[in-house]
mmCIF file of C-alpha atoms in Angstrom:
data_model
loop_
_atom_site.group_PDB
_atom_site.id
_atom_site.type_symbol
_atom_site.label_atom_id
_atom_site.label_comp_id
_atom_site.label_asym_id
_atom_site.label_seq_id
_atom_site.Cartn_x
_atom_site.Cartn_y
_atom_site.Cartn_z
ATOM 1 C CA MET A 24 -51.089 -33.698 -86.671
ATOM 2 C CA PHE A 25 -49.011 -36.843 -87.054
ATOM 3 C CA ARG A 26 -46.099 -34.945 -88.562
ATOM 4 C CA GLN A 27 -46.129 -32.683 -85.503
ATOM 5 C CA LEU A 28 -46.145 -35.684 -83.235
ATOM 6 C CA TYR A 29 -43.023 -37.092 -84.853
ATOM 7 C CA THR A 30 -41.106 -33.911 -84.126
ATOM 8 C CA ALA A 31 -42.678 -33.022 -80.791
ATOM 9 C CA LEU A 32 -42.384 -36.186 -78.757
ATOM 10 C CA VAL A 33 -39.100 -36.862 -77.041
ATOM 11 C CA SER A 34 -38.808 -40.599 -77.641
ATOM 12 C CA GLU A 35 -38.690 -41.127 -81.390
ATOM 13 C CA ASN A 36 -38.523 -44.894 -81.029
ATOM 14 C CA THR A 37 -41.692 -44.915 -78.956
ATOM 15 C CA VAL A 38 -43.418 -42.692 -81.500
ATOM 16 C CA ASN A 39 -42.386 -44.904 -84.383
ATOM 17 C CA ARG A 40 -43.783 -47.939 -82.613
ATOM 18 C CA ALA A 41 -47.029 -46.130 -81.784
ATOM 19 C CA PHE A 42 -47.519 -45.157 -85.430
ATOM 20 C CA GLU A 43 -46.722 -48.672 -86.546
ATOM 21 C CA ASN A 44 -49.333 -49.904 -84.068
ATOM 22 C CA LEU A 45 -51.962 -47.542 -85.492
ATOM 23 C CA THR A 46 -51.302 -48.428 -89.123
ATOM 24 C CA ASP A 47 -51.295 -52.121 -88.192
ATOM 25 C CA MET A 48 -54.740 -51.640 -86.631
ATOM 26 C CA LEU A 49 -55.994 -50.099 -89.854
ATOM 27 C CA ASP A 50 -54.426 -52.852 -91.962
ATOM 28 C CA HIS A 51 -56.224 -55.448 -89.841
ATOM 29 C CA GLY A 52 -59.462 -53.487 -90.152
ATOM 30 C CA ARG A 53 -59.229 -53.358 -93.929
ATOM 31 C CA TRP A 54 -58.665 -57.120 -94.092
ATOM 32 C CA MET A 55 -61.618 -57.738 -91.772
ATOM 33 C CA PHE A 56 -63.902 -55.480 -93.803
ATOM 34 C CA GLU A 57 -63.009 -57.191 -97.068
ATOM 35 C CA GLN A 58 -63.419 -60.696 -95.643
ATOM 36 C CA ALA A 59 -66.705 -59.821 -93.944
ATOM 37 C CA ASN A 60 -68.152 -58.623 -97.253
ATOM 38 C CA ASP A 61 -66.911 -61.727 -99.040
ATOM 39 C CA VAL A 62 -68.834 -63.815 -96.497
ATOM 40 C CA LEU A 63 -71.850 -61.537 -96.828
ATOM 41 C CA HIS A 64 -72.093 -62.200 -100.568
ATOM 42 C CA GLY A 65 -71.233 -65.885 -100.409
ATOM 43 C CA ARG A 66 -67.803 -65.542 -101.991
ATOM 44 C CA THR A 67 -66.136 -67.067 -98.928
ATOM 45 C CA PRO A 68 -67.629 -69.538 -96.404
ATOM 46 C CA ALA A 69 -67.990 -68.016 -92.939
ATOM 47 C CA GLU A 70 -66.257 -70.975 -91.304
ATOM 48 C CA GLN A 71 -63.219 -70.429 -93.510
ATOM 49 C CA VAL A 72 -62.440 -66.966 -92.138
ATOM 50 C CA GLY A 73 -64.351 -66.738 -88.847
ATOM 51 C CA ASP A 74 -61.499 -67.707 -86.526
ATOM 52 C CA SER A 75 -58.988 -65.502 -88.353
ATOM 53 C CA LEU A 76 -61.383 -62.564 -88.329
ATOM 54 C CA TYR A 77 -61.884 -62.729 -84.575
ATOM 55 C CA GLU A 78 -58.150 -63.184 -84.060
ATOM 56 C CA ARG A 79 -57.558 -59.985 -86.047
ATOM 57 C CA ASP A 80 -60.055 -58.189 -83.849
ATOM 58 C CA GLN A 81 -58.172 -59.341 -80.758
ATOM 59 C CA ALA A 82 -54.931 -58.139 -82.339
ATOM 60 C CA ILE A 83 -56.520 -54.716 -82.915
ATOM 61 C CA ASN A 84 -57.528 -54.556 -79.255
ATOM 62 C CA ALA A 85 -54.010 -55.466 -78.147
ATOM 63 C CA LEU A 86 -52.516 -52.782 -80.405
ATOM 64 C CA GLU A 87 -54.838 -50.146 -78.969
ATOM 65 C CA ARG A 88 -53.684 -51.036 -75.463
ATOM 66 C CA SER A 89 -50.095 -50.834 -76.657
ATOM 67 C CA ILE A 90 -50.632 -47.302 -78.005
ATOM 68 C CA ARG A 91 -52.297 -46.287 -74.755
ATOM 69 C CA ARG A 92 -49.340 -47.575 -72.731
ATOM 70 C CA LYS A 93 -46.839 -45.706 -74.912
ATOM 71 C CA VAL A 94 -48.751 -42.432 -74.691
ATOM 72 C CA LEU A 95 -49.253 -42.692 -70.931
ATOM 73 C CA ARG A 96 -45.597 -43.542 -70.461
ATOM 74 C CA HIS A 97 -44.615 -40.469 -72.437
ATOM 75 C CA LEU A 98 -46.950 -38.218 -70.461
ATOM 76 C CA THR A 99 -45.672 -39.650 -67.187
ATOM 77 C CA VAL A 100 -42.074 -38.902 -68.110
ATOM 78 C CA ASN A 101 -42.986 -35.528 -69.636
ATOM 79 C CA PRO A 102 -45.964 -34.222 -67.593
ATOM 80 C CA GLY A 103 -47.878 -31.454 -69.330
ATOM 81 C CA TYR A 104 -45.934 -31.904 -72.576
ATOM 82 C CA ASP A 105 -47.779 -32.566 -75.870
ATOM 83 C CA VAL A 106 -50.964 -33.432 -73.966
ATOM 84 C CA ALA A 107 -53.381 -32.458 -76.765
ATOM 85 C CA ILE A 108 -51.481 -34.406 -79.410
ATOM 86 C CA CYS A 109 -51.128 -37.462 -77.187
ATOM 87 C CA LEU A 110 -54.822 -37.453 -76.371
ATOM 88 C CA ALA A 111 -55.605 -37.175 -80.088
ATOM 89 C CA LEU A 112 -53.476 -40.247 -80.788
ATOM 90 C CA MET A 113 -55.343 -42.181 -78.102
ATOM 91 C CA SER A 114 -58.636 -40.972 -79.576
ATOM 92 C CA VAL A 115 -57.906 -42.170 -83.112
ATOM 93 C CA ALA A 116 -56.616 -45.477 -81.744
ATOM 94 C CA LYS A 117 -60.091 -45.922 -80.258
ATOM 95 C CA ASP A 118 -61.549 -45.128 -83.694
ATOM 96 C CA ALA A 119 -59.415 -47.874 -85.220
ATOM 97 C CA GLU A 120 -60.558 -50.274 -82.500
ATOM 98 C CA ARG A 121 -64.220 -49.485 -83.152
ATOM 99 C CA ILE A 122 -63.720 -50.163 -86.871
ATOM 100 C CA GLY A 123 -62.816 -53.731 -85.961
ATOM 101 C CA ASP A 124 -66.064 -54.077 -84.015
ATOM 102 C CA TYR A 125 -68.173 -52.891 -86.946
ATOM 103 C CA CYS A 126 -66.343 -55.206 -89.328
ATOM 104 C CA LYS A 127 -67.322 -58.053 -87.003
ATOM 105 C CA SER A 128 -70.908 -56.815 -87.182
ATOM 106 C CA VAL A 129 -70.855 -56.947 -90.994
ATOM 107 C CA PHE A 130 -69.483 -60.491 -90.773
ATOM 108 C CA GLU A 131 -72.270 -61.461 -88.372
ATOM 109 C CA VAL A 132 -74.909 -60.132 -90.775
ATOM 110 C CA GLY A 133 -73.385 -62.440 -93.382
ATOM 111 C CA CYS A 134 -73.569 -65.367 -90.968
ATOM 112 C CA LEU A 135 -77.154 -64.734 -89.839
ATOM 113 C CA TYR A 136 -78.774 -63.609 -93.084
ATOM 114 C CA THR A 137 -78.437 -66.265 -95.768
ATOM 115 C CA GLU A 138 -81.419 -65.553 -98.048
ATOM 116 C CA GLY A 139 -79.478 -63.420 -100.523
ATOM 117 C CA PHE A 140 -79.996 -59.857 -101.724
ATOM 118 C CA HIS A 141 -82.588 -59.286 -104.437
ATOM 119 C CA VAL A 142 -83.509 -55.590 -104.470
ATOM 120 C CA GLU A 143 -81.081 -53.781 -106.755
ATOM 121 C CA LYS A 144 -82.236 -50.406 -105.450
ATOM 122 C CA TYR A 145 -80.457 -51.240 -102.168
ATOM 123 C CA GLN A 146 -77.990 -53.918 -103.154
ATOM 124 C CA LYS A 147 -76.225 -51.885 -105.831
ATOM 125 C CA PRO A 148 -75.401 -48.780 -103.733
ATOM 126 C CA LEU A 149 -74.313 -50.902 -100.768
ATOM 127 C CA ASP A 150 -72.040 -52.983 -103.019
ATOM 128 C CA GLU A 151 -70.585 -49.777 -104.455
ATOM 129 C CA MET A 152 -69.976 -48.397 -100.975
ATOM 130 C CA ALA A 153 -68.243 -51.586 -99.882
ATOM 131 C CA GLU A 154 -65.797 -51.194 -102.786
ATOM 132 C CA GLN A 155 -65.335 -47.495 -102.065
ATOM 133 C CA MET A 156 -64.706 -48.274 -98.404
ATOM 134 C CA LEU A 157 -61.702 -50.418 -99.338
ATOM 135 C CA VAL A 158 -60.310 -47.466 -101.307
ATOM 136 C CA MET A 159 -60.978 -45.229 -98.316
ATOM 137 C CA PHE A 160 -59.183 -47.654 -96.003
ATOM 138 C CA SER A 161 -56.114 -47.513 -98.267
ATOM 139 C CA ALA A 162 -56.222 -43.709 -98.351
ATOM 140 C CA VAL A 163 -56.427 -43.413 -94.560
ATOM 141 C CA ILE A 164 -53.661 -45.982 -94.074
ATOM 142 C CA GLU A 165 -51.398 -44.046 -96.443
ATOM 143 C CA ALA A 166 -52.367 -40.742 -94.833
ATOM 144 C CA THR A 167 -51.536 -42.098 -91.388
ATOM 145 C CA ARG A 168 -48.295 -43.761 -92.406
ATOM 146 C CA GLN A 169 -46.954 -40.778 -94.366
ATOM 147 C CA SER A 170 -48.807 -37.841 -92.747
ATOM 148 C CA ASP A 171 -50.256 -37.343 -96.220
ATOM 149 C CA GLU A 172 -52.858 -34.597 -96.012
ATOM 150 C CA GLY A 173 -53.912 -35.118 -99.631
ATOM 151 C CA HIS A 174 -55.033 -38.672 -98.954
ATOM 152 C CA ALA A 175 -56.658 -37.552 -95.703
ATOM 153 C CA GLY A 176 -58.668 -34.858 -97.470
ATOM 154 C CA LYS A 177 -59.897 -37.299 -100.121
ATOM 155 C CA ALA A 178 -60.934 -39.763 -97.427
ATOM 156 C CA LEU A 179 -62.958 -37.074 -95.661
ATOM 157 C CA LEU A 180 -64.853 -36.253 -98.850
ATOM 158 C CA GLN A 181 -65.525 -39.936 -99.491
ATOM 159 C CA ALA A 182 -66.755 -40.414 -95.928
ATOM 160 C CA ALA A 183 -69.179 -37.506 -96.141
ATOM 161 C CA GLU A 184 -70.704 -38.876 -99.344
ATOM 162 C CA MET A 185 -70.869 -42.394 -97.936
ATOM 163 C CA ARG A 186 -72.642 -41.256 -94.789
ATOM 164 C CA ARG A 187 -75.159 -39.322 -96.892
ATOM 165 C CA ARG A 188 -75.889 -42.372 -99.039
ATOM 166 C CA CYS A 189 -76.283 -44.624 -96.004
ATOM 167 C CA ASP A 190 -78.808 -42.206 -94.487
ATOM 168 C CA GLU A 191 -80.718 -42.123 -97.766
ATOM 169 C CA ILE A 192 -80.904 -45.930 -97.903
ATOM 170 C CA ILE A 193 -82.376 -46.037 -94.403
ATOM 171 C CA ARG A 194 -84.958 -43.363 -95.274
ATOM 172 C CA GLU A 195 -85.922 -45.262 -98.443
ATOM 173 C CA LEU A 196 -86.344 -48.487 -96.475
ATOM 174 C CA PHE A 197 -88.930 -46.798 -94.277
ATOM 175 C CA ARG A 198 -90.741 -45.509 -97.370
ATOM 176 C CA ASP A 199 -90.742 -49.008 -98.879
ATOM 177 C CA GLU A 200 -92.111 -50.641 -95.735
ATOM 178 C CA GLY A 201 -94.315 -53.552 -96.740
ATOM 179 C CA GLN A 202 -92.849 -53.746 -100.251
ATOM 180 C CA ILE A 203 -89.709 -55.671 -99.344
ATOM 181 C CA GLU A 204 -89.212 -58.839 -97.337
ATOM 182 C CA PHE A 205 -88.769 -57.986 -93.675
ATOM 183 C CA HIS A 206 -85.527 -59.919 -93.106
ATOM 184 C CA GLU A 207 -83.952 -58.510 -96.251
ATOM 185 C CA ALA A 208 -84.903 -54.971 -95.190
ATOM 186 C CA VAL A 209 -83.313 -55.563 -91.780
ATOM 187 C CA ALA A 210 -80.105 -56.775 -93.445
ATOM 188 C CA TYR A 211 -79.934 -53.699 -95.700
ATOM 189 C CA SER A 212 -80.582 -51.404 -92.751
ATOM 190 C CA LEU A 213 -77.902 -53.021 -90.611
ATOM 191 C CA LEU A 214 -75.339 -52.848 -93.406
ATOM 192 C CA ALA A 215 -76.092 -49.186 -94.050
ATOM 193 C CA ARG A 216 -75.612 -48.435 -90.351
ATOM 194 C CA HIS A 217 -72.404 -50.451 -90.077
ATOM 195 C CA TYR A 218 -70.906 -48.938 -93.244
ATOM 196 C CA LYS A 219 -71.798 -45.462 -92.015
ATOM 197 C CA ARG A 220 -70.055 -46.082 -88.703
ATOM 198 C CA VAL A 221 -66.904 -47.458 -90.352
ATOM 199 C CA ALA A 222 -66.800 -44.418 -92.638
ATOM 200 C CA GLY A 223 -67.243 -42.114 -89.660
ATOM 201 C CA HIS A 224 -64.348 -43.630 -87.734
ATOM 202 C CA LEU A 225 -62.083 -43.531 -90.791
ATOM 203 C CA ALA A 226 -63.064 -39.877 -91.241
ATOM 204 C CA ASN A 227 -62.090 -39.150 -87.652
ATOM 205 C CA ILE A 228 -58.611 -40.565 -88.235
ATOM 206 C CA ALA A 229 -58.284 -38.515 -91.427
ATOM 207 C CA THR A 230 -59.343 -35.420 -89.471
ATOM 208 C CA ALA A 231 -56.501 -36.013 -87.024
ATOM 209 C CA VAL A 232 -54.003 -36.367 -89.870
ATOM 210 C CA LEU A 233 -55.098 -32.919 -91.071
ATOM 211 C CA GLY A 234 -54.380 -31.513 -87.625
ATOM 212 C CA ARG A 235 -57.978 -30.452 -86.980
ATOM 213 C CA LEU A 236 -57.947 -31.804 -83.447
ATOM 214 C CA GLU A 237 -60.875 -29.631 -82.359
ATOM 215 C CA ASP A 238 -63.048 -31.430 -84.937
ATOM 216 C CA LEU A 239 -62.427 -34.928 -83.609
ATOM 217 C CA ASP A 240 -65.748 -36.709 -82.996
ATOM 218 C CA PHE A 241 -67.691 -33.877 -84.596
ATOM 219 C CA TYR A 242 -69.034 -33.970 -88.134
ATOM 220 C CA PRO A 243 -72.292 -33.033 -89.833
ATOM 221 C CA GLY A 244 -75.145 -35.418 -89.187
ATOM 222 C CA LYS A 245 -73.364 -37.278 -86.422
ATOM 223 C CA ASP A 246 -75.544 -39.904 -84.789
ATOM 224 C CA ALA A 247 -75.515 -41.021 -81.168
#
């Protein structure tokens, strides 16, 4: 999809800037996700990164508005031209913006829950997913920057597996009700939900890179 957009839109400079905006959003999101997890596990004090994390989120929001302006400007000058592709670009910019919100949510779990994680059954898979998510971020960033369908395809497979594992963690938490401290169970549940959402939005961007515009916002097991 992105390769088509490069060749289809009239203003190459505008397109280049829009793509730079999108990859910058993803770069910010990756940084936020990594820092939020460092706070979560006590590797970095929350007060050390809190201001910078929220500033990055504001930068993501500003970049989304910038992409929207560029797309609308193009459609105004060229009415009816490349509408589907332009709408897809606006859609994935919203995905990148939502990633920032969920990274903030992970950070806030780290700020609010300070009792530590003690149940390996849940801690280990969530830690593994956090590491895998950073790899997935890099794959989606490269796919977006280079229109690399190979990286996009790998990211989609990773996202599907990650969503499955997050759902399984939530099901297991219900089965273990009463056998795990309430606040710790809430923290695990929130993290599983937030990780699942980040993976879903990254998958949506990868779907766009593959040109499967009809599949945007649709994937197996999608939640409300």
